[in-house]
Amino acid sequence: MRKAKVLAGNQLFEIDFSGAEGGRTGDGETLAQAAYRALRVDIIRGVRPPGERLRIEKLKTIYGIGPTPLREALQKLSSDRLVVTEGNRGFTVAPLDPTEFHDLNMARTAVEKETLRLSIANGGNDWEAKVVAVSYIMKKEDQALMAARDGVPDSWEQANAAFHAAMVAACGSRWLLKIRTDLHDLCERYRRASVYQKLGTRDLQSEHQAISEAVLDRDAEGACVLTEQHFKLTAAALSDQTADPAS
Amino acid sequence: MRKAKVLAGNQLFEIDFSGAEGGRTGDGETLAQAAYRALRVDIIRGVRPPGERLRIEKLKTIYGIGPTPLREALQKLSSDRLVVTEGNRGFTVAPLDPTEFHDLNMARTAVEKETLRLSIANGGNDWEAKVVAVSYIMKKEDQALMAARDGVPDSWEQANAAFHAAMVAACGSRWLLKIRTDLHDLCERYRRASVYQKLGTRDLQSEHQAISEAVLDRDAEGACVLTEQHFKLTAAALSDQTADPAS
DNA sequence: TCCTGCTTTATTATCGACAAAATTTAAAAA
DNA sequence: TTTTTAAATTTTGTCGATAATAAAGCAGGA
């Protein structure tokens, strides 16, 4: 709790600043946690490119945080497999390896399908309503994306994440959802790196709509097939680009 | 590399002590990594019971490691969900919650089935040979377990882990295997805590044999059903015990 | 002259001791 | 009994020292 004691008139007031923060450091949050979040988004968003060496001295000046919290954050990130560390050789942003992505995408697809099946089996009315809601947003964002010229807006990324998250939200296992989210974040780094040139050739709006329709129809296997295809197209676009720099 | 230069006769020898260690610190390994491993096994094995507060001062004297590496280890363990940390309130061994276990077991079963399907589809001759080998060991350990009176020997735990790991080894995704291993370790803590009184009522040898036969027959669905049942029996034994302390 | 291998140097990562912030406990006052 | 204040413990962060690794320099041999 961030408190302050203020003497006014003859009275001593205690003021609680919780939630009044400008949204930068966060209250009651450890510097290590702040460093973790900041580094995490920077790595996923590509601000810290794959393979970059993460020297404590540099990070110290960049983030304005001491070495100890930074080390703790880097350790956690290495658990997430977003940074790699070896012996006494410091930390590095995990490299992007097409083989690794193939593996990762396979795992992600498998988990996504399983959560989808469970979610369709267990979901109630409130879940259905949420699916309808995110589908509505997704449709608008997909249309905006087709018109967009310069890259992919962050709002589309968020909508896409929320869309797929909503489909599986009712799966009933917090653990499966956590694993799914982790894999999603890991994949996002690969996607951000290169996919977006090929977006024009896909009809994302139709893909998303077909998925949400199958979900609302409680057609588990149909939804799984569509989602698998959806992921596969993204993965293929990435593979083409990394393996085929000539064409 | 832990090396030493030795002058003998007129010759200079360089001796490498790798692997000659007493098994305590390890060579080239960071103290943080050593602390992580030590704490991890202690938590999984129940040496540090659930809910125990992990005060740095105490750990410092117990493991003979300074505060900084310990903090880094604890951060990584909190990523693994083996310890929990909140704000500025230190670290605690993650509590055992029956609901949490139910969730965890569901996730584990789902991942195990998926890896099993993939493994059966992709496995080659060498994999089959490995399956035969671990099944042979497992049979002997199961028989020894039936005769054992005082708890479960560590060798059985290892054999059991190796048995199930071998079944899914050929699944083709390092990521799925990593997730599977993590979930397995998490569950082991619950199992160690309480299951073992009910072992007498189960025929583990038959269960394991049925699984390995289905796997070798490439009967993916059969193997999945058997494995699911296998896990469910363990989970049920645990739930009975925690929910039913009266009977 | 060029290459190979070792030694030296410098950079960097890791660790432990100290200090500051926060929380919990305890005690006192309303 | 409840609230408030103060003390003590604990957690967190900064800093400097140590140890390890990578790079540069140097000698010896081809």
Coordinates of C-alpha atoms (C1' of nucleotides) in Angstrom, one line a residue:
Chain A
M1 CA 0.0 0.0 0.0
R2 CA 1.4 3.4 -1.0
K3 CA 0.4 5.7 1.8
A4 CA 1.3 9.1 2.9
K5 CA 0.7 11.0 6.1
V6 CA -0.5 14.5 5.7
L7 CA -0.8 17.2 8.4
A8 CA -3.7 19.6 7.6
G9 CA -5.0 22.1 10.1
N10 CA -4.5 20.2 13.3
Q11 CA -5.5 16.8 12.0
L12 CA -3.3 13.9 10.7
F13 CA -4.7 12.3 7.6
E14 CA -3.5 9.1 6.0
I15 CA -4.0 9.0 2.3
D16 CA -3.9 5.9 0.2
F17 CA -2.7 6.3 -3.3
S18 CA -3.7 2.8 -4.5
G19 CA -4.9 2.9 -8.0
A20 CA -4.1 6.5 -8.4
E21 CA -0.8 5.7 -10.1
G22 CA -0.2 6.9 -13.7
G23 CA -0.1 3.3 -14.7
R24 CA 3.7 3.2 -15.1
T25 CA 5.3 1.3 -12.2
G26 CA 2.3 -0.2 -10.5
D27 CA 1.7 -0.1 -6.7
G28 CA 2.8 -2.8 -4.4
E29 CA 4.5 -4.4 -7.3
T30 CA 8.0 -5.6 -6.9
L31 CA 10.6 -4.1 -9.2
A32 CA 11.5 -7.7 -10.2
Q33 CA 7.9 -8.2 -11.4
A34 CA 7.9 -4.9 -13.2
A35 CA 11.1 -5.8 -14.9
Y36 CA 9.7 -9.2 -15.8
R37 CA 6.6 -7.8 -17.4
A38 CA 8.5 -5.0 -19.3
L39 CA 11.1 -7.4 -20.7
R40 CA 8.4 -9.9 -21.5
V41 CA 6.4 -7.6 -23.7
D42 CA 9.5 -6.2 -25.3
I43 CA 10.7 -9.6 -26.2
I44 CA 7.4 -10.8 -27.5
R45 CA 6.8 -7.5 -29.4
G46 CA 10.2 -7.8 -31.0
V47 CA 11.6 -4.7 -29.4
R48 CA 14.4 -6.9 -28.1
P49 CA 15.1 -9.0 -31.2
P50 CA 16.0 -12.7 -31.1
G51 CA 19.6 -13.5 -30.3
E52 CA 20.2 -10.1 -28.6
R53 CA 22.5 -10.4 -25.6
L54 CA 20.9 -9.1 -22.5
R55 CA 23.7 -7.5 -20.6
I56 CA 22.8 -6.4 -17.1
E57 CA 24.7 -3.1 -17.4
K58 CA 22.7 -2.1 -20.5
L59 CA 19.4 -3.2 -19.2
K60 CA 20.1 -1.3 -16.0
T61 CA 20.3 2.0 -17.8
I62 CA 17.4 1.1 -20.2
Y63 CA 14.9 0.1 -17.6
G64 CA 16.2 2.1 -14.7
I65 CA 16.3 -1.0 -12.5
G66 CA 19.1 -2.5 -10.4
P67 CA 20.9 -5.6 -11.3
T68 CA 19.3 -8.0 -8.8
P69 CA 15.7 -7.5 -9.8
L70 CA 16.8 -7.7 -13.4
R71 CA 18.5 -11.0 -12.8
E72 CA 15.4 -12.4 -11.2
A73 CA 13.3 -11.3 -14.1
L74 CA 15.7 -12.9 -16.5
Q75 CA 15.6 -16.2 -14.6
K76 CA 11.8 -16.2 -14.8
L77 CA 11.9 -15.5 -18.5
S78 CA 14.3 -18.3 -19.0
S79 CA 11.7 -20.6 -17.4
D80 CA 9.3 -19.3 -20.0
R81 CA 11.8 -20.1 -22.7
L82 CA 11.8 -16.6 -23.9
V83 CA 15.5 -16.1 -23.0
V84 CA 18.2 -18.7 -22.8
T85 CA 21.0 -18.8 -20.3
E86 CA 24.1 -21.0 -20.3
G87 CA 26.5 -21.5 -17.5
N88 CA 28.3 -18.2 -16.7
R89 CA 27.7 -16.7 -20.1
G90 CA 24.8 -14.4 -19.3
F91 CA 21.4 -14.1 -20.9
T92 CA 20.3 -14.0 -24.5
V93 CA 16.9 -13.5 -26.1
A94 CA 15.8 -16.9 -27.4
P95 CA 16.6 -17.3 -31.1
L96 CA 13.9 -17.9 -33.7
D97 CA 14.3 -21.3 -35.2
P98 CA 11.9 -22.7 -37.9
T99 CA 12.3 -26.2 -36.5
E100 CA 11.5 -24.9 -33.1
F101 CA 8.4 -23.1 -34.4
H102 CA 7.2 -26.2 -36.1
D103 CA 7.4 -28.1 -32.8
L104 CA 5.9 -25.2 -30.9
N105 CA 3.0 -24.9 -33.3
M106 CA 2.3 -28.6 -33.1
A107 CA 2.1 -28.4 -29.3
R108 CA 0.0 -25.3 -29.4
T109 CA -2.5 -26.9 -31.9
A110 CA -2.8 -30.0 -29.8
V111 CA -3.5 -28.0 -26.6
E112 CA -5.9 -25.6 -28.4
K113 CA -7.9 -28.5 -29.8
E114 CA -8.2 -30.2 -26.5
T115 CA -9.3 -27.0 -24.7
L116 CA -11.7 -26.3 -27.5
R117 CA -13.4 -29.7 -27.2
L118 CA -13.7 -29.3 -23.4
S119 CA -15.0 -25.8 -23.7
I120 CA -17.7 -26.7 -26.2
A121 CA -18.7 -29.6 -24.0
N122 CA -18.9 -27.6 -20.8
G123 CA -19.8 -24.0 -21.9
G124 CA -23.0 -22.4 -20.7
N125 CA -25.1 -19.5 -21.8
D126 CA -22.8 -16.8 -20.5
W127 CA -19.9 -18.4 -22.4
E128 CA -22.0 -18.5 -25.6
A129 CA -22.7 -14.8 -25.1
K130 CA -19.0 -14.1 -24.7
V131 CA -18.3 -16.0 -27.9
V132 CA -20.9 -13.9 -29.8
A133 CA -19.4 -10.7 -28.4
V134 CA -15.8 -11.4 -29.3
S135 CA -16.9 -12.6 -32.7
Y136 CA -18.6 -9.3 -33.3
I137 CA -15.4 -7.4 -32.4
M138 CA -13.3 -9.8 -34.4
K139 CA -15.4 -9.2 -37.5
K140 CA -14.9 -5.5 -37.3
E141 CA -11.2 -5.8 -36.7
D142 CA -10.7 -8.2 -39.6
Q143 CA -12.5 -5.8 -41.9
A144 CA -10.3 -2.9 -40.6
L145 CA -7.3 -5.1 -41.2
M146 CA -8.1 -5.7 -44.8
A147 CA -8.2 -1.9 -45.4
A148 CA -5.1 -1.2 -43.3
R149 CA -1.9 -0.5 -45.2
D150 CA 0.8 -0.2 -42.7
G151 CA 1.3 -3.4 -40.7
V152 CA -1.1 -4.9 -38.2
P153 CA -2.6 -2.7 -35.6
D154 CA -2.3 -3.7 -31.9
S155 CA -6.0 -3.6 -31.6
W156 CA -6.3 -6.5 -34.1
E157 CA -3.7 -8.5 -32.2
Q158 CA -5.7 -8.0 -29.0
A159 CA -9.0 -8.9 -30.7
N160 CA -7.5 -12.0 -32.2
A161 CA -6.1 -13.1 -28.9
A162 CA -9.4 -12.4 -27.1
F163 CA -11.3 -14.2 -29.9
H164 CA -9.4 -17.5 -29.6
A165 CA -9.3 -17.2 -25.8
A166 CA -13.0 -16.9 -25.6
M167 CA -13.6 -20.0 -27.7
V168 CA -11.7 -22.1 -25.1
A169 CA -12.6 -20.2 -22.0
A170 CA -15.1 -22.7 -20.7
C171 CA -12.7 -25.7 -20.9
G172 CA -12.8 -26.0 -17.1
S173 CA -9.1 -26.4 -16.5
R174 CA -7.1 -23.4 -15.4
W175 CA -4.0 -25.3 -16.1
L176 CA -4.8 -26.1 -19.7
L177 CA -5.7 -22.5 -20.2
K178 CA -2.4 -21.3 -18.7
I179 CA -0.4 -23.7 -20.9
R180 CA -2.4 -22.5 -23.9
T181 CA -1.7 -18.8 -23.1
D182 CA 2.0 -19.5 -22.7
L183 CA 2.2 -21.3 -26.0
H184 CA 0.2 -18.5 -27.6
D185 CA 2.6 -15.9 -26.4
L186 CA 5.6 -17.9 -27.6
C187 CA 4.1 -18.2 -31.0
E188 CA 3.2 -14.6 -31.2
R189 CA 6.9 -13.8 -31.3
Y190 CA 7.3 -15.9 -34.5
R191 CA 4.1 -14.4 -36.0
R192 CA 5.1 -10.8 -35.4
A193 CA 8.5 -11.5 -36.9
S194 CA 7.3 -12.2 -40.4
V195 CA 3.8 -13.3 -41.2
Y196 CA 2.2 -10.1 -42.1
Q197 CA 3.0 -9.8 -45.7
K198 CA 0.9 -12.7 -46.6
L199 CA -2.2 -11.5 -44.8
G200 CA -3.7 -10.2 -48.0
T201 CA -4.0 -13.7 -49.5
R202 CA -6.1 -15.0 -46.6
D203 CA -9.7 -14.4 -45.8
L204 CA -9.3 -14.1 -42.0
Q205 CA -12.8 -12.9 -41.6
S206 CA -14.3 -16.0 -43.1
E207 CA -11.9 -18.2 -41.1
H208 CA -12.9 -16.6 -37.8
Q209 CA -16.5 -16.6 -38.6
A210 CA -16.5 -20.3 -39.6
I211 CA -14.8 -21.1 -36.3
S212 CA -17.2 -19.2 -34.2
E213 CA -20.2 -20.7 -36.0
A214 CA -18.9 -24.2 -35.5
V215 CA -18.4 -23.4 -31.8
L216 CA -21.8 -22.0 -31.3
D217 CA -23.3 -25.1 -33.1
R218 CA -21.4 -27.2 -30.5
D219 CA -19.7 -28.9 -33.4
A220 CA -16.5 -29.8 -31.6
E221 CA -14.7 -31.7 -34.3
G222 CA -15.6 -29.2 -36.9
A223 CA -14.3 -26.4 -34.8
C224 CA -11.1 -28.3 -34.1
V225 CA -10.5 -29.0 -37.8
L226 CA -11.1 -25.3 -38.7
T227 CA -8.8 -24.1 -35.9
E228 CA -6.1 -26.5 -36.9
Q229 CA -6.3 -25.3 -40.5
H230 CA -6.3 -21.7 -39.3
F231 CA -3.1 -22.2 -37.4
K232 CA -1.6 -24.2 -40.2
L233 CA -2.1 -21.4 -42.7
T234 CA -0.3 -19.0 -40.4
A235 CA 2.6 -21.5 -39.8
A236 CA 2.9 -22.1 -43.6
A237 CA 3.1 -18.4 -44.3
L238 CA 5.9 -18.2 -41.9
S239 CA 7.8 -21.2 -43.2
D240 CA 7.6 -20.0 -46.7
Q241 CA 9.1 -16.7 -45.8
T242 CA 12.0 -18.1 -43.7
A243 CA 12.7 -21.1 -46.0
D244 CA 12.1 -19.4 -49.3
P245 CA 13.8 -16.0 -49.3
A246 CA 14.4 -16.3 -53.0
S247 CA 10.8 -16.4 -54.4
Chain B
M1 CA 35.4 -27.3 -16.7
R2 CA 37.1 -28.0 -13.5
K3 CA 40.7 -28.6 -14.5
A4 CA 44.0 -28.9 -12.8
K5 CA 47.5 -28.7 -14.1
V6 CA 49.8 -31.3 -12.7
L7 CA 53.6 -31.6 -13.1
A8 CA 54.7 -35.2 -13.0
G9 CA 58.2 -36.2 -14.0
N10 CA 59.0 -33.7 -16.7
Q11 CA 55.6 -33.7 -18.3
L12 CA 52.7 -31.3 -17.8
F13 CA 49.4 -33.1 -17.5
E14 CA 46.0 -31.4 -17.5
I15 CA 43.4 -33.3 -15.6
D16 CA 39.7 -32.8 -16.0
F17 CA 37.6 -33.5 -12.9
S18 CA 34.3 -33.4 -14.7
G19 CA 32.0 -36.0 -13.3
A20 CA 34.4 -36.8 -10.5
E21 CA 32.5 -34.5 -8.1
G22 CA 30.9 -35.9 -5.0
G23 CA 27.6 -34.9 -6.6
R24 CA 27.2 -31.8 -4.5
T25 CA 27.8 -28.6 -6.4
G26 CA 28.4 -29.7 -10.0
D27 CA 30.9 -28.1 -12.3
G28 CA 30.3 -25.0 -14.3
E29 CA 26.9 -24.8 -12.8
T30 CA 25.7 -21.6 -11.3
L31 CA 24.8 -21.6 -7.6
A32 CA 21.4 -20.3 -8.6
Q33 CA 20.9 -23.4 -10.8
A34 CA 22.1 -25.7 -8.0
A35 CA 19.7 -24.1 -5.6
Y36 CA 16.9 -24.4 -8.1
R37 CA 17.4 -28.1 -8.5
A38 CA 17.9 -28.8 -4.8
L39 CA 14.8 -26.9 -3.8
R40 CA 12.8 -28.4 -6.6
V41 CA 13.5 -32.0 -5.6
D42 CA 13.0 -31.1 -1.9
I43 CA 9.6 -29.6 -2.7
I44 CA 8.5 -32.4 -5.0
R45 CA 9.7 -35.1 -2.6
G46 CA 7.9 -33.4 0.3
V47 CA 11.0 -32.5 2.3
R48 CA 9.7 -29.0 2.2
P49 CA 6.0 -29.5 2.9
P50 CA 3.2 -27.5 1.2
G51 CA 2.5 -24.2 2.8
E52 CA 6.0 -23.9 4.4
R53 CA 7.3 -20.4 4.4
L54 CA 10.6 -20.2 2.6
R55 CA 12.6 -17.6 4.5
I56 CA 15.8 -16.6 2.9
E57 CA 17.8 -16.6 6.2
K58 CA 16.8 -20.2 6.9
L59 CA 17.4 -21.5 3.4
K60 CA 20.8 -19.8 3.5
T61 CA 21.9 -21.9 6.4
I62 CA 20.2 -25.1 5.2
Y63 CA 21.6 -25.1 1.7
G64 CA 24.8 -23.1 2.4
I65 CA 24.0 -20.7 -0.5
G66 CA 23.8 -16.9 -0.4
P67 CA 20.6 -14.9 -0.6
T68 CA 20.9 -13.8 -4.2
P69 CA 21.1 -17.2 -5.9
L70 CA 18.3 -18.4 -3.6
R71 CA 16.0 -15.6 -4.7
E72 CA 16.7 -16.4 -8.3
A73 CA 15.9 -20.0 -7.7
L74 CA 12.7 -19.2 -5.9
Q75 CA 11.6 -16.9 -8.8
K76 CA 12.0 -19.8 -11.2
L77 CA 10.1 -22.1 -8.9
S78 CA 7.3 -19.7 -8.8
S79 CA 7.2 -19.8 -12.6
D80 CA 6.9 -23.6 -12.2
R81 CA 4.0 -23.0 -9.8
L82 CA 5.9 -25.0 -7.1
V83 CA 6.2 -21.9 -4.9
V84 CA 3.9 -19.0 -4.6
T85 CA 4.9 -15.4 -4.0
E86 CA 2.8 -12.4 -3.4
G87 CA 3.8 -8.8 -3.4
N88 CA 6.3 -8.1 -0.6
R89 CA 5.4 -11.1 1.4
G90 CA 8.1 -13.6 0.6
F91 CA 7.9 -17.1 -0.8
T92 CA 5.8 -20.1 0.3
V93 CA 5.7 -23.7 -0.9
A94 CA 2.6 -24.0 -3.0
P95 CA -0.3 -25.5 -1.0
L96 CA -1.9 -28.8 -1.9
D97 CA -5.5 -28.1 -2.9
P98 CA -7.8 -31.0 -4.0
T99 CA -9.5 -28.7 -6.5
E100 CA -6.2 -27.7 -7.9
F101 CA -5.2 -31.3 -8.2
H102 CA -8.4 -32.2 -10.1
D103 CA -7.6 -29.4 -12.6
L104 CA -4.0 -30.4 -12.8
N105 CA -4.8 -34.0 -13.4
M106 CA -7.3 -33.1 -16.1
A107 CA -4.6 -31.1 -17.9
R108 CA -2.1 -33.9 -17.4
T109 CA -4.4 -36.5 -18.8
A110 CA -5.2 -34.5 -21.8
V111 CA -1.5 -33.8 -22.6
E112 CA -0.6 -37.4 -21.9
K113 CA -3.2 -38.8 -24.3
E114 CA -2.2 -36.4 -27.1
T115 CA 1.5 -37.3 -26.7
L116 CA 0.6 -40.9 -26.6
R117 CA -1.4 -40.7 -29.8
L118 CA 1.4 -38.9 -31.6
S119 CA 4.0 -41.3 -30.2
I120 CA 2.2 -44.4 -31.3
A121 CA 1.8 -42.9 -34.8
N122 CA 5.4 -41.8 -35.2
G123 CA 7.4 -44.3 -33.2
G124 CA 10.0 -46.5 -34.9
N125 CA 11.8 -49.7 -34.0
D126 CA 14.2 -48.1 -31.6
W127 CA 11.2 -46.6 -29.7
E128 CA 9.5 -50.0 -29.6
A129 CA 12.6 -51.5 -28.2
K130 CA 12.7 -48.9 -25.5
V131 CA 9.1 -49.5 -24.6
V132 CA 9.9 -53.2 -24.2
A133 CA 12.9 -52.4 -22.1
V134 CA 11.1 -50.1 -19.6
S135 CA 8.1 -52.5 -19.4
Y136 CA 10.5 -55.2 -18.3
I137 CA 11.9 -53.0 -15.6
M138 CA 8.5 -51.8 -14.6
K139 CA 7.2 -55.4 -14.2
K140 CA 10.0 -56.2 -11.8
E141 CA 9.5 -53.0 -9.8
D142 CA 5.8 -53.5 -9.6
Q143 CA 6.3 -57.0 -8.2
A144 CA 8.9 -55.6 -5.7
L145 CA 6.4 -53.0 -4.7
M146 CA 3.7 -55.5 -3.8
A147 CA 6.1 -57.2 -1.5
A148 CA 7.4 -54.0 0.0
R149 CA 6.0 -53.0 3.4
D150 CA 7.5 -49.6 4.2
G151 CA 6.4 -47.0 1.7
V152 CA 7.3 -46.8 -2.0
P153 CA 11.0 -47.1 -2.9
D154 CA 12.6 -44.4 -5.0
S155 CA 13.5 -47.0 -7.6
W156 CA 9.8 -47.6 -8.2
E157 CA 9.1 -43.9 -8.6
Q158 CA 11.9 -43.7 -11.1
A159 CA 10.8 -46.8 -13.0
N160 CA 7.2 -45.5 -13.1
A161 CA 8.3 -42.1 -14.5
A162 CA 10.6 -43.8 -17.1
F163 CA 7.8 -46.2 -18.1
H164 CA 5.3 -43.5 -18.9
A165 CA 7.9 -41.2 -20.4
A166 CA 9.0 -44.0 -22.8
M167 CA 5.5 -44.5 -24.0
V168 CA 5.2 -41.0 -25.3
A169 CA 8.9 -40.5 -26.1
A170 CA 8.3 -40.6 -29.9
C171 CA 5.6 -38.0 -30.0
G172 CA 7.8 -35.7 -32.0
S173 CA 7.3 -32.5 -30.1
R174 CA 9.9 -31.5 -27.6
W175 CA 7.4 -28.9 -26.3
L176 CA 4.7 -31.3 -25.6
L177 CA 7.1 -33.5 -23.8
K178 CA 8.4 -30.6 -21.7
I179 CA 4.8 -29.7 -20.8
R180 CA 4.1 -33.3 -20.0
T181 CA 7.1 -33.6 -17.7
D182 CA 6.3 -30.4 -15.9
L183 CA 2.7 -31.6 -15.2
H184 CA 4.1 -35.0 -14.2
D185 CA 6.4 -33.4 -11.6
L186 CA 3.6 -31.2 -10.3
C187 CA 1.3 -34.3 -9.8
E188 CA 4.1 -36.3 -8.2
R189 CA 3.9 -33.9 -5.2
Y190 CA 0.3 -34.8 -4.7
R191 CA 0.9 -38.5 -5.2
R192 CA 3.7 -38.6 -2.7
A193 CA 1.6 -36.8 -0.2
S194 CA -1.0 -39.4 0.3
V195 CA -1.7 -42.0 -2.3
Y196 CA 0.3 -44.9 -1.1
Q197 CA -1.9 -46.5 1.4
K198 CA -4.3 -47.6 -1.3
L199 CA -1.7 -49.2 -3.4
G200 CA -2.6 -52.6 -2.1
T201 CA -6.0 -52.5 -3.7
R202 CA -4.7 -51.9 -7.2
D203 CA -3.0 -54.3 -9.6
L204 CA -0.5 -51.9 -10.9
Q205 CA 1.4 -54.6 -12.7
S206 CA -1.6 -55.5 -14.8
E207 CA -2.4 -51.9 -15.5
H208 CA 1.1 -51.2 -16.7
Q209 CA 1.3 -54.3 -18.8
A210 CA -2.0 -53.6 -20.5
I211 CA -0.8 -50.1 -21.4
S212 CA 2.5 -51.3 -22.9
E213 CA 0.7 -54.0 -24.8
A214 CA -1.8 -51.6 -26.3
V215 CA 1.1 -49.3 -27.2
L216 CA 3.1 -52.0 -28.9
D217 CA 0.0 -53.1 -30.8
R218 CA -0.2 -49.5 -32.0
D219 CA -3.7 -49.3 -30.6
A220 CA -3.7 -45.6 -29.8
E221 CA -7.3 -45.3 -28.6
G222 CA -6.9 -48.3 -26.4
A223 CA -3.7 -47.0 -24.9
C224 CA -5.3 -43.7 -24.2
V225 CA -8.3 -45.2 -22.5
L226 CA -6.1 -47.4 -20.3
T227 CA -3.8 -44.5 -19.4
E228 CA -6.7 -42.3 -18.6
Q229 CA -8.1 -45.0 -16.3
H230 CA -4.7 -45.5 -14.8
F231 CA -4.4 -41.8 -13.9
K232 CA -8.0 -41.6 -12.7
L233 CA -7.5 -44.4 -10.2
T234 CA -4.6 -42.6 -8.7
A235 CA -6.5 -39.4 -8.5
A236 CA -9.5 -41.1 -7.0
A237 CA -7.4 -42.7 -4.3
L238 CA -6.1 -39.2 -3.4
S239 CA -9.5 -37.6 -3.4
D240 CA -10.9 -40.2 -1.1
Q241 CA -8.1 -39.7 1.3
T242 CA -8.3 -35.9 1.5
A243 CA -12.1 -35.6 1.3
D244 CA -12.9 -38.6 3.5
P245 CA -10.7 -38.4 6.6
A246 CA -13.5 -40.1 8.7
S247 CA -13.8 -43.5 7.0
Chain C
dT1 C1' 55.5 -15.0 -43.5
dC2 C1' 51.7 -17.4 -41.6
dC3 C1' 49.6 -20.4 -38.6
dT4 C1' 49.0 -22.7 -34.0
dG5 C1' 48.9 -22.8 -29.2
dC6 C1' 49.5 -20.7 -24.9
dT7 C1' 49.5 -16.7 -21.8
dT8 C1' 47.9 -12.4 -20.4
dT9 C1' 44.4 -8.8 -20.2
dA10 C1' 39.9 -7.1 -20.0
dT11 C1' 35.2 -7.6 -19.9
dT12 C1' 31.3 -9.5 -17.8
dA13 C1' 28.6 -12.5 -14.9
dT14 C1' 27.9 -14.1 -10.4
dC15 C1' 27.7 -13.8 -5.6
dG16 C1' 27.5 -12.1 -0.7
dA17 C1' 27.2 -8.1 2.6
dC18 C1' 24.9 -4.0 3.6
dA19 C1' 20.9 -0.6 3.6
dA20 C1' 16.1 0.8 2.7
dA21 C1' 11.2 -0.2 2.3
dA22 C1' 7.3 -2.8 3.7
dT23 C1' 4.8 -5.9 6.5
dT24 C1' 3.6 -8.1 10.6
dT25 C1' 3.5 -8.3 15.5
dA26 C1' 2.9 -6.2 19.8
dA27 C1' 1.5 -2.9 22.9
dA28 C1' -0.9 1.2 24.4
dA29 C1' -4.7 4.3 24.2
dA30 C1' -9.5 5.5 23.3
Chain D
dT1 C1' -13.0 -4.4 22.4
dT2 C1' -11.4 -1.7 18.8
dT3 C1' -8.2 1.4 16.8
dT4 C1' -3.9 3.4 16.5
dT5 C1' 0.9 3.8 17.0
dA6 C1' 5.4 2.0 17.5
dA7 C1' 8.9 -1.6 17.3
dA8 C1' 10.8 -5.6 15.3
dT9 C1' 11.2 -8.8 11.7
dT10 C1' 11.4 -9.7 7.0
dT11 C1' 11.7 -8.8 2.3
dT12 C1' 13.7 -6.2 -1.3
dG13 C1' 17.1 -3.5 -3.7
dT14 C1' 21.9 -1.3 -4.2
dC15 C1' 26.5 -1.8 -4.2
dG16 C1' 31.1 -3.7 -4.4
dA17 C1' 34.1 -7.9 -4.5
dT18 C1' 35.2 -12.3 -6.6
dA19 C1' 35.4 -15.6 -10.2
dA20 C1' 34.6 -17.0 -14.7
dT21 C1' 34.9 -16.3 -19.7
dA22 C1' 36.1 -14.1 -24.0
dA23 C1' 39.5 -11.5 -26.5
dA24 C1' 43.9 -9.9 -27.5
dG25 C1' 48.8 -10.4 -27.6
dC26 C1' 52.9 -13.2 -27.9
dA27 C1' 56.1 -16.9 -28.6
dG28 C1' 57.4 -21.0 -31.2
dG29 C1' 57.3 -23.8 -35.2
dA30 C1' 56.3 -24.8 -40.1

